[in-house]
Amino acid sequence: GLKHKKWGFVGLGTFGSPYKMPGIKLDPFYDTSLQAAGAGGMSTSVGTVNGGTNSNVLTHDGFVSSALFYKSPSWNNAWLSFVISPDEKNGGALNGNADDGDDNDFSVSVVYKNGPIYAATAYASNSVDGGTNEDAWKIAMQMSMAGHTLGFQYEWIDNSSSTNTGNGNVNRVSNFSSIEDNAGGSTDGEVWFLSYGYKMGNNKFIAQFGETNSDEGGQESEYMALGMYHYFSKKTRLFAGYSESDTGTNAVINSTGDREVWTIGLRKDF
C-alpha cells in the first residue's frame, strides 16, 4: 500500500472491512469466547450460500481478501474508509478456488473521533451468486467520561442470505446472530448491542447486552456478557467472565440450544 499525508492510504490485499471495524472497537471482549459477534449481539457470517462463501464485507469476523482498500486523511476529526473486492475467490473445501460469485462486494464507513466521543456509520453490500444481494447499514457510538465507557450499535440487514447457515465462527460461537425466517431462509432483520465499562485502578468491569430480531416470525436471540480485565501492564492483561445466548427459534440454526460460557484467559501483546 501507499500512504500520503494529504491524500490518505490506498492498498491492495486483505483488510478488515470498514463495516467491521467500528463494531469491534465497541466490544472489549472481541476475539474471545465472550464476544458479541455471532452470539446475538453483532452480526457475523459463518456459512455458505448457493455453493459459495460470503466475502466478510458486512460481518464482524474475518477479513476481505482480493481487495482494494482506501482510507482518507482526517478532516475535522472525521475520515472515510472504503473497501471493494472485485473478484474474491472461495478457498474453502466446498468448491476449491472456483469463483464464488461474490464480485464487487464493498463496504464504506465514515468515522468521527474527538476526545471521549466516537461515532460511526457504515454500509456494506454482499453480492450473492444466483440470489438477491445482501445489504447492511449500521450506526455505532461510544462515549467515555470519568472512568465510564458507554457504547451502542444498531444494524439493519436486508435480504440476509449469507449469514443464515453455519456451525460457528473462529471463536466457536454458535450462530445466534443469524437473520433468517422461520424456515431458515432469507429475510430482513435488526441487531442491536449495548456495552458499559467502568475502569477502577488496574481493573475494568464490563457488562454487555444485545439482541437479534428477524422479520417474518424468524429467529430471535438475546445476548449478555459480564466480565472484567485486570491489566498487569499495557501489554499483559487477564480477562474473565460469563456469557449467555438464548434463542427463541432454535430449529433454524445449527445449535443444540441456548449457550452459556465461563472463561478465563491471559493476553500478552508483543
One Martini backbone bead per residue (centre of mass of N, CA, C, O) as a GRO file, in nm:
protein
  270
    1GLY     BB    1   0.101   0.033   0.008
    2LEU     BB    2  -0.007   0.386   0.016
    3LYS     BB    3   0.106   0.692   0.184
    4HIS     BB    4  -0.057   1.017   0.240
    5LYS     BB    5  -0.114   1.300   0.410
    6LYS     BB    6  -0.329   1.423   0.196
    7TRP     BB    7  -0.465   1.137   0.055
    8GLY     BB    8  -0.379   0.883   0.210
    9PHE     BB    9  -0.478   0.536   0.185
   10VAL     BB   10  -0.360   0.266  -0.037
   11GLY     BB   11  -0.460  -0.083  -0.104
   12LEU     BB   12  -0.358  -0.432  -0.146
   13GLY     BB   13  -0.560  -0.721  -0.029
   14THR     BB   14  -0.604  -0.766   0.322
   15PHE     BB   15  -0.899  -0.653   0.510
   16GLY     BB   16  -1.076  -0.479   0.716
   17SER     BB   17  -1.386  -0.390   0.742
   18PRO     BB   18  -1.563  -0.094   0.771
   19TYR     BB   19  -1.797  -0.247   0.914
   20LYS     BB   20  -1.635  -0.388   1.145
   21MET     BB   21  -1.450  -0.183   1.311
   22PRO     BB   22  -1.663  -0.020   1.484
   23GLY     BB   23  -1.764  -0.272   1.644
   24ILE     BB   24  -1.497  -0.384   1.782
   25LYS     BB   25  -1.445  -0.126   1.950
   26LEU     BB   26  -1.705  -0.177   2.146
   27ASP     BB   27  -1.572  -0.473   2.210
   28PRO     BB   28  -1.370  -0.595   2.462
   29PHE     BB   29  -1.436  -0.919   2.382
   30TYR     BB   30  -1.304  -0.942   2.132
   31ASP     BB   31  -1.172  -1.251   2.048
   32THR     BB   32  -1.364  -1.407   2.235
   33SER     BB   33  -1.610  -1.607   2.395
   34LEU     BB   34  -1.766  -1.314   2.476
   35GLN     BB   35  -1.854  -1.216   2.224
   36ALA     BB   36  -2.106  -1.076   2.016
   37ALA     BB   37  -2.028  -1.211   1.771
   38GLY     BB   38  -2.268  -1.467   1.708
   39ALA     BB   39  -2.435  -1.423   2.006
   40GLY     BB   40  -2.660  -1.169   1.929
   41GLY     BB   41  -2.500  -0.863   1.914
   42MET     BB   42  -2.364  -0.937   1.629
   43SER     BB   43  -2.282  -0.978   1.329
   44THR     BB   44  -2.229  -1.273   1.124
   45SER     BB   45  -2.018  -1.502   0.913
   46VAL     BB   46  -2.020  -1.876   0.848
   47GLY     BB   47  -2.143  -1.949   0.577
   48THR     BB   48  -2.329  -2.063   0.297
   49VAL     BB   49  -2.416  -1.987  -0.058
   50ASN     BB   50  -2.467  -2.127  -0.349
   51GLY     BB   51  -2.163  -2.262  -0.326
   52GLY     BB   52  -2.045  -2.035  -0.138
   53THR     BB   53  -1.906  -1.736  -0.007
   54ASN     BB   54  -1.858  -1.493   0.176
   55SER     BB   55  -1.665  -1.163   0.212
   56ASN     BB   56  -1.679  -0.993   0.492
   57VAL     BB   57  -1.816  -0.696   0.460
   58LEU     BB   58  -2.076  -0.744   0.694
   59THR     BB   59  -1.895  -0.835   0.930
   60HIS     BB   60  -1.714  -0.940   1.251
   61ASP     BB   61  -1.554  -1.147   1.071
   62GLY     BB   62  -1.276  -1.135   0.930
   63PHE     BB   63  -1.175  -1.078   0.583
   64VAL     BB   64  -1.091  -0.896   0.296
   65SER     BB   65  -1.017  -1.021  -0.012
   66SER     BB   66  -0.908  -0.911  -0.298
   67ALA     BB   67  -0.846  -0.594  -0.226
   68LEU     BB   68  -0.954  -0.253  -0.221
   69PHE     BB   69  -0.811   0.014  -0.021
   70TYR     BB   70  -0.944   0.311   0.161
   71LYS     BB   71  -0.801   0.598   0.347
   72SER     BB   72  -0.850   0.889   0.472
   73PRO     BB   73  -0.795   1.166   0.587
   74SER     BB   74  -0.836   1.393   0.833
   75TRP     BB   75  -1.152   1.579   0.884
   76ASN     BB   76  -1.239   1.709   1.154
   77ASN     BB   77  -1.224   1.407   1.293
   78ALA     BB   78  -1.272   1.272   1.004
   79TRP     BB   79  -1.328   0.954   0.816
   80LEU     BB   80  -1.277   0.745   0.529
   81SER     BB   81  -1.381   0.408   0.428
   82PHE     BB   82  -1.281   0.164   0.164
   83VAL     BB   83  -1.405  -0.150   0.014
   84ILE     BB   84  -1.314  -0.382  -0.259
   85SER     BB   85  -1.412  -0.698  -0.426
   86PRO     BB   86  -1.382  -0.785  -0.750
   87ASP     BB   87  -1.256  -1.115  -0.705
   88GLU     BB   88  -1.347  -1.333  -0.504
   89LYS     BB   89  -1.239  -1.630  -0.354
   90ASN     BB   90  -1.297  -1.974  -0.284
   91GLY     BB   91  -1.097  -2.164  -0.039
   92GLY     BB   92  -1.272  -2.389   0.021
   93ALA     BB   93  -1.407  -2.715   0.014
   94LEU     BB   94  -1.655  -2.683  -0.171
   95ASN     BB   95  -1.491  -2.523  -0.446
   96GLY     BB   96  -1.226  -2.427  -0.390
   97ASN     BB   97  -1.113  -2.178  -0.640
   98ALA     BB   98  -1.374  -2.090  -0.721
   99ASP     BB   99  -1.600  -1.886  -0.827
  100ASP     BB  100  -1.846  -1.734  -0.598
  101GLY     BB  101  -1.984  -1.444  -0.704
  102ASP     BB  102  -1.835  -1.208  -0.512
  103ASP     BB  103  -1.858  -0.951  -0.684
  104ASN     BB  104  -1.822  -0.629  -0.573
  105ASP     BB  105  -1.781  -0.612  -0.288
  106PHE     BB  106  -1.875  -0.365  -0.031
  107SER     BB  107  -1.742  -0.095   0.190
  108VAL     BB  108  -1.851   0.185   0.405
  109SER     BB  109  -1.714   0.459   0.611
  110VAL     BB  110  -1.782   0.695   0.886
  111VAL     BB  111  -1.559   0.863   1.114
  112TYR     BB  112  -1.574   0.998   1.455
  113LYS     BB  113  -1.309   1.170   1.658
  114ASN     BB  114  -1.338   1.339   1.991
  115GLY     BB  115  -1.199   1.229   2.232
  116PRO     BB  116  -1.469   1.072   2.400
  117ILE     BB  117  -1.583   1.071   2.101
  118TYR     BB  118  -1.764   0.815   1.910
  119ALA     BB  119  -1.849   0.780   1.554
  120ALA     BB  120  -2.054   0.571   1.321
  121THR     BB  121  -2.100   0.482   0.972
  122ALA     BB  122  -2.234   0.198   0.770
  123TYR     BB  123  -2.186   0.010   0.456
  124ALA     BB  124  -2.301  -0.302   0.293
  125SER     BB  125  -2.232  -0.533   0.006
  126ASN     BB  126  -2.345  -0.866  -0.085
  127SER     BB  127  -2.278  -1.079  -0.330
  128VAL     BB  128  -2.516  -1.318  -0.470
  129ASP     BB  129  -2.515  -1.604  -0.626
  130GLY     BB  130  -2.837  -1.638  -0.749
  131GLY     BB  131  -2.923  -1.378  -0.578
  132THR     BB  132  -2.983  -1.152  -0.337
  133ASN     BB  133  -2.856  -0.892  -0.220
  134GLU     BB  134  -2.674  -0.801   0.067
  135ASP     BB  135  -2.762  -0.559   0.320
  136ALA     BB  136  -2.595  -0.303   0.534
  137TRP     BB  137  -2.649  -0.110   0.832
  138LYS     BB  138  -2.488   0.139   1.057
  139ILE     BB  139  -2.457   0.242   1.402
  140ALA     BB  140  -2.198   0.403   1.612
  141MET     BB  141  -2.130   0.451   1.972
  142GLN     BB  142  -1.901   0.642   2.195
  143MET     BB  143  -1.844   0.713   2.557
  144SER     BB  144  -1.613   0.890   2.776
  145MET     BB  145  -1.617   0.919   3.152
  146ALA     BB  146  -1.475   0.887   3.447
  147GLY     BB  147  -1.434   0.559   3.370
  148HIS     BB  148  -1.668   0.565   3.167
  149THR     BB  149  -1.824   0.336   2.918
  150LEU     BB  150  -2.037   0.389   2.627
  151GLY     BB  151  -2.204   0.160   2.397
  152PHE     BB  152  -2.353   0.164   2.054
  153GLN     BB  153  -2.544  -0.059   1.826
  154TYR     BB  154  -2.702  -0.056   1.489
  155GLU     BB  155  -2.863  -0.297   1.270
  156TRP     BB  156  -2.938  -0.337   0.918
  157ILE     BB  157  -3.080  -0.622   0.737
  158ASP     BB  158  -3.098  -0.723   0.396
  159ASN     BB  159  -3.141  -1.015   0.252
  160SER     BB  160  -3.056  -1.252   0.419
  161SER     BB  161  -2.807  -1.526   0.314
  162SER     BB  162  -2.498  -1.548   0.441
  163THR     BB  163  -2.597  -1.568   0.771
  164ASN     BB  164  -2.793  -1.858   0.780
  165THR     BB  165  -2.530  -2.042   0.818
  166GLY     BB  166  -2.368  -2.265   1.040
  167ASN     BB  167  -2.145  -2.352   1.330
  168GLY     BB  168  -1.918  -2.117   1.350
  169ASN     BB  169  -1.675  -1.931   1.449
  170VAL     BB  170  -1.350  -1.880   1.549
  171ASN     BB  171  -1.484  -1.896   1.864
  172ARG     BB  172  -1.727  -2.103   1.875
  173VAL     BB  173  -1.983  -1.942   1.801
  174SER     BB  174  -2.287  -1.964   1.775
  175ASN     BB  175  -2.541  -1.860   1.536
  176PHE     BB  176  -2.730  -1.616   1.690
  177SER     BB  177  -2.701  -1.387   1.437
  178SER     BB  178  -2.917  -1.477   1.263
  179ILE     BB  179  -3.093  -1.392   0.958
  180GLU     BB  180  -3.414  -1.554   0.964
  181ASP     BB  181  -3.663  -1.739   0.898
  182ASN     BB  182  -3.878  -2.010   0.991
  183ALA     BB  183  -3.710  -2.175   0.738
  184GLY     BB  184  -3.407  -2.050   0.688
  185GLY     BB  185  -3.436  -1.793   0.525
  186SER     BB  186  -3.469  -1.505   0.374
  187THR     BB  187  -3.433  -1.178   0.539
  188ASP     BB  188  -3.500  -0.939   0.769
  189GLY     BB  189  -3.311  -0.726   1.016
  190GLU     BB  190  -3.193  -0.682   1.363
  191VAL     BB  191  -2.906  -0.539   1.553
  192TRP     BB  192  -2.818  -0.497   1.898
  193PHE     BB  193  -2.580  -0.297   2.111
  194LEU     BB  194  -2.455  -0.295   2.460
  195SER     BB  195  -2.197  -0.107   2.645
  196TYR     BB  196  -2.027  -0.133   2.972
  197GLY     BB  197  -1.762   0.054   3.143
  198TYR     BB  198  -1.531   0.025   3.437
  199LYS     BB  199  -1.256   0.201   3.570
  200MET     BB  200  -1.041   0.052   3.838
  201GLY     BB  201  -0.749   0.100   3.814
  202ASN     BB  202  -0.647  -0.222   3.684
  203ASN     BB  203  -0.960  -0.235   3.630
  204LYS     BB  204  -1.226  -0.377   3.414
  205PHE     BB  205  -1.576  -0.347   3.395
  206ILE     BB  206  -1.826  -0.555   3.218
  207ALA     BB  207  -2.135  -0.488   3.026
  208GLN     BB  208  -2.345  -0.685   2.796
  209PHE     BB  209  -2.587  -0.632   2.524
  210GLY     BB  210  -2.825  -0.814   2.302
  211GLU     BB  211  -3.008  -0.832   1.973
  212THR     BB  212  -3.195  -1.054   1.753
  213ASN     BB  213  -3.414  -0.969   1.466
  214SER     BB  214  -3.653  -1.130   1.271
  215ASP     BB  215  -3.848  -1.151   1.024
  216GLU     BB  216  -4.118  -1.353   0.973
  217GLY     BB  217  -4.087  -1.525   1.243
  218GLY     BB  218  -3.799  -1.551   1.320
  219GLN     BB  219  -3.516  -1.517   1.459
  220GLU     BB  220  -3.441  -1.492   1.819
  221SER     BB  221  -3.189  -1.317   2.016
  222GLU     BB  222  -2.994  -1.322   2.323
  223TYR     BB  223  -2.738  -1.114   2.490
  224MET     BB  224  -2.475  -1.170   2.743
  225ALA     BB  225  -2.206  -0.999   2.940
  226LEU     BB  226  -1.971  -1.069   3.210
  227GLY     BB  227  -1.672  -0.882   3.320
  228MET     BB  228  -1.299  -0.867   3.314
  229TYR     BB  229  -1.001  -0.669   3.357
  230HIS     BB  230  -0.646  -0.720   3.422
  231TYR     BB  231  -0.368  -0.495   3.443
  232PHE     BB  232  -0.026  -0.540   3.444
  233SER     BB  233  -0.008  -0.396   3.161
  234LYS     BB  234  -0.021  -0.281   2.839
  235LYS     BB  235   0.053  -0.604   2.737
  236THR     BB  236  -0.087  -0.730   3.005
  237ARG     BB  237  -0.384  -0.949   3.050
  238LEU     BB  238  -0.670  -1.035   3.235
  239PHE     BB  239  -0.957  -1.251   3.175
  240ALA     BB  240  -1.312  -1.262   3.279
  241GLY     BB  241  -1.630  -1.458   3.237
  242TYR     BB  242  -1.981  -1.429   3.127
  243SER     BB  243  -2.203  -1.601   2.889
  244GLU     BB  244  -2.527  -1.551   2.710
  245SER     BB  245  -2.748  -1.741   2.485
  246ASP     BB  246  -3.078  -1.685   2.347
  247THR     BB  247  -3.335  -1.871   2.170
  248GLY     BB  248  -3.664  -1.879   2.013
  249THR     BB  249  -3.540  -2.019   1.726
  250ASN     BB  250  -3.364  -2.312   1.703
  251ALA     BB  251  -3.431  -2.483   1.435
  252VAL     BB  252  -3.265  -2.275   1.220
  253ILE     BB  253  -3.005  -2.355   1.378
  254ASN     BB  254  -2.669  -2.470   1.448
  255SER     BB  255  -2.793  -2.580   1.745
  256THR     BB  256  -2.855  -2.726   2.075
  257GLY     BB  257  -2.898  -2.435   2.207
  258ASP     BB  258  -2.827  -2.274   2.451
  259ARG     BB  259  -2.565  -2.046   2.584
  260GLU     BB  260  -2.278  -2.108   2.802
  261VAL     BB  261  -1.998  -1.906   2.946
  262TRP     BB  262  -1.683  -1.975   3.092
  263THR     BB  263  -1.391  -1.755   3.140
  264ILE     BB  264  -1.021  -1.760   3.116
  265GLY     BB  265  -0.743  -1.525   3.047
  266LEU     BB  266  -0.432  -1.450   2.866
  267ARG     BB  267  -0.271  -1.146   2.745
  268LYS     BB  268   0.004  -1.095   2.502
  269ASP     BB  269   0.180  -0.832   2.375
  270PHE     BB  270   0.442  -0.761   2.106
   0.00000   0.00000   0.00000
